[in-house]
XYZ file of C-alpha atoms in Angstrom:
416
model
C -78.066 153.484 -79.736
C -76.680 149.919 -80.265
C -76.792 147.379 -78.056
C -74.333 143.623 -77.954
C -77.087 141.553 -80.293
C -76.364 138.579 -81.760
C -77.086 136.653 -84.883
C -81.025 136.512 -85.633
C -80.110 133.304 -87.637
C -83.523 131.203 -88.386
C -83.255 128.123 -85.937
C -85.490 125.718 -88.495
C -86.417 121.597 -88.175
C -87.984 120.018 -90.718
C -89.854 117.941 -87.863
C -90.015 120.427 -85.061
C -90.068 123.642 -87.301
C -88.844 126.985 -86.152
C -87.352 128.294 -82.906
C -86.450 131.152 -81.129
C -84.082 131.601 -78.220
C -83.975 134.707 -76.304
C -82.758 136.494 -73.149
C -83.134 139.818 -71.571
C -81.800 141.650 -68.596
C -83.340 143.179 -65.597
C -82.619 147.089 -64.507
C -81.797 148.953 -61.731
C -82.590 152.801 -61.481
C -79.898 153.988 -59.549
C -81.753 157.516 -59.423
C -84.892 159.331 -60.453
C -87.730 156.820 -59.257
C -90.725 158.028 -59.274
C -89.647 161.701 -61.204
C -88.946 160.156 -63.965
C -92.841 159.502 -64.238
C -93.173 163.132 -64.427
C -90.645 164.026 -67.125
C -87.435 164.344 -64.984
C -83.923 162.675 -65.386
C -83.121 158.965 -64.201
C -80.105 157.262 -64.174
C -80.566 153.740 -64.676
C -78.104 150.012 -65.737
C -78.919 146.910 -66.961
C -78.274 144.082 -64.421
C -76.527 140.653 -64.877
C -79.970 139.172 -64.001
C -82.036 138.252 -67.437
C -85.617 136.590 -68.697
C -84.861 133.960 -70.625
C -87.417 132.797 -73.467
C -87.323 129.525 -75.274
C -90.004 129.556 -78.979
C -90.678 126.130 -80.926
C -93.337 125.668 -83.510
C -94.568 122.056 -83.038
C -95.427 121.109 -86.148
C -95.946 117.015 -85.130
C -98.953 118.066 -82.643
C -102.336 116.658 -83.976
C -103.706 119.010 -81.577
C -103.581 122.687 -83.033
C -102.854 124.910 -79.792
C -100.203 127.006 -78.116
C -98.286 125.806 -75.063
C -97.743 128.418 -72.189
C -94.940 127.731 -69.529
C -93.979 130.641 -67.761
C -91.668 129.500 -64.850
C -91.797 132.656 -63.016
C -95.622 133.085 -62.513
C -96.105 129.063 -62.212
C -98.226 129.191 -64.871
C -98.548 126.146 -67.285
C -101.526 126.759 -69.763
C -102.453 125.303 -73.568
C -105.178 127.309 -75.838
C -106.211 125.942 -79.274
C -105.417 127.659 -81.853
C -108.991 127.610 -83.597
C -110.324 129.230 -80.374
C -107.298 131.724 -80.487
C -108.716 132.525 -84.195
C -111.977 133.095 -83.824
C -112.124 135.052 -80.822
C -108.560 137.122 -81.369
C -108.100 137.307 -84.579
C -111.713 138.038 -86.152
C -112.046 141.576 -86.910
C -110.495 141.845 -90.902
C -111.526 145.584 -91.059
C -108.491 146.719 -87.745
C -105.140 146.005 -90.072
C -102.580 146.399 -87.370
C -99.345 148.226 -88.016
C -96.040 146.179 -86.670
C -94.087 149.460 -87.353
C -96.783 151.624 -85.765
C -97.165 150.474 -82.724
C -98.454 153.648 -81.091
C -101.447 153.754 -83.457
C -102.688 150.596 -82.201
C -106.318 150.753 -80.876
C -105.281 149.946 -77.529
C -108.619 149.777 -75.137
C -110.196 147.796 -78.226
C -107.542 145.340 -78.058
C -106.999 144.891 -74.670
C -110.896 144.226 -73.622
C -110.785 141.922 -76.390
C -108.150 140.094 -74.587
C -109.574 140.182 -71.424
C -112.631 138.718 -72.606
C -110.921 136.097 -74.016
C -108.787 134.757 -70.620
C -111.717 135.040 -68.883
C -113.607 132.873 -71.585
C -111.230 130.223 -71.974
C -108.474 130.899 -68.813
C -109.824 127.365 -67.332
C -111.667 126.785 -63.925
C -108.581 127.346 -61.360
C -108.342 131.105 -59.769
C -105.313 132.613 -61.134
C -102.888 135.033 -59.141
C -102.563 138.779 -60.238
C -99.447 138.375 -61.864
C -100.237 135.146 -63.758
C -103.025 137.406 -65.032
C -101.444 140.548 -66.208
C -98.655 137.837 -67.781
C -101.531 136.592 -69.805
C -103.365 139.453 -70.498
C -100.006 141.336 -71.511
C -98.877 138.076 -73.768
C -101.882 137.647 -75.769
C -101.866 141.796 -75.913
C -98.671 141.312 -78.094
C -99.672 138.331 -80.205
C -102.965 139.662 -81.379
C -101.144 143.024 -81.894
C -97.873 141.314 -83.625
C -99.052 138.712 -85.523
C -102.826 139.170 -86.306
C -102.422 138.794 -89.844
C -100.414 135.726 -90.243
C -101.505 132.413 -90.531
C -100.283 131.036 -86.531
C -99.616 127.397 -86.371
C -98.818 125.865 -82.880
C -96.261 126.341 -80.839
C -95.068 126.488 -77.229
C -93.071 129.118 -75.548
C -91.416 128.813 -71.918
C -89.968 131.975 -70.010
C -87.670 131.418 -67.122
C -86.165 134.493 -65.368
C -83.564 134.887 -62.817
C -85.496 138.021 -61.504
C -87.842 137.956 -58.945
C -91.220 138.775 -59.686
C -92.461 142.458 -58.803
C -89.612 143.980 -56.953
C -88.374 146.651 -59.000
C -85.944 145.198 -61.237
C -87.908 144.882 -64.295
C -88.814 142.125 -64.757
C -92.243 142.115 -66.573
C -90.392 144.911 -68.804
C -87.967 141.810 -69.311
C -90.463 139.410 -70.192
C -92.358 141.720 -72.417
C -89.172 142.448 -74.674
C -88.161 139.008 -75.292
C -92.062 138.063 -75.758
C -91.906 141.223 -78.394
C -88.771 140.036 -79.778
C -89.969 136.938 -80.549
C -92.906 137.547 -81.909
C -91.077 140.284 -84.209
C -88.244 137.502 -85.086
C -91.543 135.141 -85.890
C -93.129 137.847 -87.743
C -89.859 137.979 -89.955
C -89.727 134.335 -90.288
C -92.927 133.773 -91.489
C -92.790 136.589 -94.564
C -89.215 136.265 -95.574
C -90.037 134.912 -98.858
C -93.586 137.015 -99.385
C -93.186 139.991 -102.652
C -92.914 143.467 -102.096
C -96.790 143.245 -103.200
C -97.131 140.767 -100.403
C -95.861 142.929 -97.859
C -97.756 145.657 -98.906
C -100.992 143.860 -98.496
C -100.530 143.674 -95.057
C -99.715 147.051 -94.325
C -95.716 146.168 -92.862
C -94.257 147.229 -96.404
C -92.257 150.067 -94.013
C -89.767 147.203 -92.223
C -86.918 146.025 -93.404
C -86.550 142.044 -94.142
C -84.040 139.057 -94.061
C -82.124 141.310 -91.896
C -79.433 138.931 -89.819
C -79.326 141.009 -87.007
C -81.405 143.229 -85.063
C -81.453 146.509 -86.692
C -81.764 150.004 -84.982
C -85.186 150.127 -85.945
C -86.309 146.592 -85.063
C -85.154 147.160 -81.353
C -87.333 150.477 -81.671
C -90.234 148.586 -82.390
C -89.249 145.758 -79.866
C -88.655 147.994 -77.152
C -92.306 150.098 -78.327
C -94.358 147.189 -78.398
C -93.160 146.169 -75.026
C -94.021 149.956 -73.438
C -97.646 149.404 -74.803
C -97.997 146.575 -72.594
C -96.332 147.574 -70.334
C -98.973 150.088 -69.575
C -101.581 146.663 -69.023
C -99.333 146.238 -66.070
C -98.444 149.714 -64.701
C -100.425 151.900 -65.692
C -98.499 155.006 -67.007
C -94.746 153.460 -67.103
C -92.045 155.881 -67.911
C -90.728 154.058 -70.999
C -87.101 153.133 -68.862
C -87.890 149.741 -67.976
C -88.356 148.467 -71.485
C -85.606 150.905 -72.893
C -83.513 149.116 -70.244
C -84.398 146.013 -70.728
C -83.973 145.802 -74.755
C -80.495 148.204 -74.977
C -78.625 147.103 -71.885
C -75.998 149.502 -70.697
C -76.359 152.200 -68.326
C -78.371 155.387 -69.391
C -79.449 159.046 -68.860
C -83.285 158.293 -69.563
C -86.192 161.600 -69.586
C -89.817 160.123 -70.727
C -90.426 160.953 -74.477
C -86.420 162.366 -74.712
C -83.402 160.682 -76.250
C -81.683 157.544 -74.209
C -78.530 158.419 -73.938
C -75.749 155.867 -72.772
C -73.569 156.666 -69.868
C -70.418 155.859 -71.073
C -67.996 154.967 -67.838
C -64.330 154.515 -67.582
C -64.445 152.227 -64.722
C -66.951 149.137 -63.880
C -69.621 149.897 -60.649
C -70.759 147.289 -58.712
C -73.623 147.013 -56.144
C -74.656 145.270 -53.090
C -78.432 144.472 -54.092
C -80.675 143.591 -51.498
C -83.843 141.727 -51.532
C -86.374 143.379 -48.723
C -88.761 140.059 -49.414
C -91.460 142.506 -49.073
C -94.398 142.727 -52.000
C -94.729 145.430 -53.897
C -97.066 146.931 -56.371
C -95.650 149.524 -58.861
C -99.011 150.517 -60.120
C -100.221 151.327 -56.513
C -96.984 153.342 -55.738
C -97.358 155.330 -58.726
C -101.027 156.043 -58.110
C -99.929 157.132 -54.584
C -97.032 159.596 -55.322
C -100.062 160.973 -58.258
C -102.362 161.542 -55.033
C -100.119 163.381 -53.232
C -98.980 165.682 -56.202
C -102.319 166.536 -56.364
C -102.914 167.920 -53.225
C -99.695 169.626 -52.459
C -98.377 170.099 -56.138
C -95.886 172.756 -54.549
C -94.482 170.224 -52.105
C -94.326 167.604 -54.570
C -92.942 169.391 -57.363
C -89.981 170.933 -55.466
C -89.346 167.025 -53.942
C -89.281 165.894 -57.784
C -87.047 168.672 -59.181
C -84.284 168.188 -56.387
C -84.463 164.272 -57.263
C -83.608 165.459 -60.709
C -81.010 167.693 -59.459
C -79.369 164.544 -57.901
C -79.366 162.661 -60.827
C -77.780 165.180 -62.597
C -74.894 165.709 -60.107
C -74.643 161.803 -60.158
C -74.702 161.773 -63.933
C -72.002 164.615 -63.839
C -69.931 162.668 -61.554
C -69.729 159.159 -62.781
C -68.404 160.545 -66.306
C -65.909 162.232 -64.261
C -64.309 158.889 -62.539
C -61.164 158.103 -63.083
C -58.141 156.506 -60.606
C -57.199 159.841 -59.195
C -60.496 161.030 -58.249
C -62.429 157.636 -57.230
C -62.330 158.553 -53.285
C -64.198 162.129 -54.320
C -65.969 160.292 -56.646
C -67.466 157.446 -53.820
C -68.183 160.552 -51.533
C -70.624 162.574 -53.531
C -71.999 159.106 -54.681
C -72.746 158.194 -51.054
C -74.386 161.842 -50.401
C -76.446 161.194 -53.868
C -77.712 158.027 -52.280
C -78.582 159.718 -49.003
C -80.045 162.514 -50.115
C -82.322 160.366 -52.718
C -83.481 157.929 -50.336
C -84.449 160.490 -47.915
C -86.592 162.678 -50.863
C -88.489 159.034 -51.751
C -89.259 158.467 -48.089
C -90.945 161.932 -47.941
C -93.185 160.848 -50.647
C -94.097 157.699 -48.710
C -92.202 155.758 -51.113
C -89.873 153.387 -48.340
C -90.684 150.730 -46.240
C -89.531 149.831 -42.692
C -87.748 146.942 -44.073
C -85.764 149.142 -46.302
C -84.842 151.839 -44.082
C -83.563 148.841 -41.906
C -81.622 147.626 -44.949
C -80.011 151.341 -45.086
C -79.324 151.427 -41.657
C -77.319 147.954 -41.637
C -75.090 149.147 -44.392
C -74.658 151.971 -42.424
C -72.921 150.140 -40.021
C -70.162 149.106 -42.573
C -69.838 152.904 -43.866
C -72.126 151.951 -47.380
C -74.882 154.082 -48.160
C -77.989 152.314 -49.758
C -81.268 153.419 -51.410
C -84.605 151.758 -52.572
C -84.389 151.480 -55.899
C -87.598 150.513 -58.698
C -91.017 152.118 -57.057
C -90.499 151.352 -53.505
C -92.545 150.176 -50.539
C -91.324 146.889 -50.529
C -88.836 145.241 -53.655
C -85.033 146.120 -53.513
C -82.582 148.520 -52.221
C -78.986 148.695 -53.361
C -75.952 150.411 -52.592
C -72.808 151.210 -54.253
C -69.399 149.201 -53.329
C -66.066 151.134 -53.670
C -63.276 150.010 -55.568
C -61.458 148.577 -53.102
C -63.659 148.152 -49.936
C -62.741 145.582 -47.545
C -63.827 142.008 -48.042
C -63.967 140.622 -44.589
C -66.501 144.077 -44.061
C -68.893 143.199 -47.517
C -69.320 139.723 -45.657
C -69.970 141.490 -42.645
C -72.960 143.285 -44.228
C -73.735 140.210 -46.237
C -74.268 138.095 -43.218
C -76.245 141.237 -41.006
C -78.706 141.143 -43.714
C -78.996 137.207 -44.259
C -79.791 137.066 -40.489
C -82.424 140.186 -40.868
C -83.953 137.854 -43.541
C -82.912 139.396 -46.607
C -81.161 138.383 -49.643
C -77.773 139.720 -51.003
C -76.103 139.494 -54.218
C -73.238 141.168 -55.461
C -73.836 142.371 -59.041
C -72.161 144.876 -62.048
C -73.945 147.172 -63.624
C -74.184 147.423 -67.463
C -74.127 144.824 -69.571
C -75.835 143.428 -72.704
C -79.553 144.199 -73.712
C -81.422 142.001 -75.915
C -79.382 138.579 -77.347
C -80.504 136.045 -79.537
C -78.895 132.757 -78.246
């Protein structure tokens, strides 16, 4: 699968040294949440929202350490580097595979983290997501780049998403944290021997590549699912797919990605509940409930599957003659879905109230990521009344939500 990449030139300053700049998008699943987890199909698109991720060496600080800024967490943290080594980087006998990243020890590595953060994570009480944003960071950079010699540097991560609410956005962050620890990887052994390379076990990539290759946004978009799983748990694998190909897909855990290749542009109405919500937790919940009435359950997850099949179908079959059938089964899709998710106790009051406002305006919504709190979107026909989307806009500004209108698809992964 390709994705729009751009040049992975090497941004190098004499004075400053190298840099990286970065973005990824967010995602929407449109449908499958929460059967997807248990091997069924989702449809899901890349949003015009990204992570943005800015990587200088500092090669002028007296002070070896690395500089954390991540905007979206409001967490501002430095580490020294010698600290970094000795804890993190001490055991020579665990060689680490780049291009394996499924063989890495994972448990080992992770507790080793942990340790770590709560050794040198300073006096202040963090927040839960500052903490799985460290814990998941310095999962990749002990994994990624264990063998090379780190100097100092800082890296800052903005995002346009909001923070846990379904749109992917720590599968964002992790891909453009993986990226650029893959693109520093590259930097820092583009001139090492065949002999070199072999020594430390990556003698399987392929170097002084000037753009992302196939198989570097496999890896990238691997090394993000492993952590990934530091912050929920058992993830499907479609956030970080998602998040590092762009597009809109047909996605089944451990099956092909397969791009859903449209002949006209979809828009959404995407709607901010302002409710938190915890992915992990939802997850764990549906789980529970399998359990007990695995009949039940399982028919719920195979007729979610069957709707993102006849969605699938459908969208591959719109075209100008048939976009008012096309809209209609859409809108029973979205009804039908939302309806299955609330039997699993997967809604929220807030966004059956979002539903029920679109209503009101003849659009059809849906919660969309795990649910009981986050978003909820719902399609816009081509064509639908202006004065009536402002209408809707406005209900749900005064219910105390936020609206955006926003296309689906888009670019994955770019190097800026």
């Amino acid at each position: 699968m390709c994705s729009k990449t751009e040049t992975l030139h090497s941004n190098y300053d004499d004075t400053l040294g190298y840099s990286i700049k970065l973005s990824a998008p967010g995602k929407v699943i449109l449908f499958g949440e929460h059967s997807v987890v248990y091997g069924k199909l989702a449809l899901a698109a890349s949003l015009g929202l990204r992570t943005h991720l800015n990587f200088i060496e500092n090669f002028e600080d007296d002070h070896q350490k690395i500089v954390l800024n991540f905007e979206a967490v409001k967490l501002y943290h430095s580490y020294d580097i010698n600290d970094i080594k000795r804890e993190l980087f001490n055991d020579s006998s665990s060689k680490i595979l780049l291009d394996k990243p499924e063989l890495n020890n994972h448990e080992k590595i992770l507790s080793k983290v942990q340790d770590f953060i709560s050794k040198y994570g300073g006096s202040a009480p963090i927040q839960k997501s500052q903490h799985q944003a460290l814990v998941a960071f310095f999962y990749l950079f002990i994994s990624m780049t264990n063998q090379l010699d780190v100097t100092s540097f800082t890296i800052t991560v903005k995002s346009d998403l909001h923070i846990g609410a379904g749109l992917g956005s720590s599968a964002s962050f992790l891909v453009v944290i993986s990226a650029a620890f893959y693109k520093y990887f590259k930097f820092k052994t583009e001139n090492l021997s065949v002999e070199d390379l072999n020594e430390l076990s990556f003698n399987n990539l392929e170097f002084n590549k000037k753009k992302f290759t196939e198989k570097d946004l496999e890896l990238i978009s691997k090394w993000a699912y492993n952590a990934e799983k530091i912050i929920h748990g058992t993830p499907s694998g479609l956030d970080n797919t998602i998040c590092t190909y762009g597009m809109m897909v047909e996605f089944k855990k451990g099956g092909p990605i397969t791009p859903l290749i449209l002949n006209h542009k979809l828009s959404v109405i995407l709607i901010n509940s302002k409710v938190p919500k915890d992915t992990k937790a939802q997850v764990e919940k549906v789980a529970c409930l399998k359990v007990k009435y695995p009949e039940v359950v399982n028919s719920i997850l195979n007729a979610m599957e069957e709707i993102a099949l006849k969605a699938s179908t459908t969208l591959k079959s719109l075209n100008i003659e048939n976009k008012d059938e096309v809209d209609k089964i859409l809108d029973d899709c979205v009804n039908i879905n939302q309806g299955l998710l609330q039997s699993l106790g997967a809604s929220h009051i807030s966004l059956n109230n979002i539903c029920n406002i679109l209503l009101e305006k003849k659009l059809h919504g849906k919660l969309t990521g795990a649910g009981g709190g986050g978003y909820a979107f719902g399609f816009i026909p081509e064509g639908y009344a202006k004065e009536d989307l402002d209408f809707v806009i406005k209900n749900l500004e005064k219910n105390g939500y936020e609206a955006k209108i926003i296309e689906l698809g888009g670019a994955g992964l770019i190097n800026h």
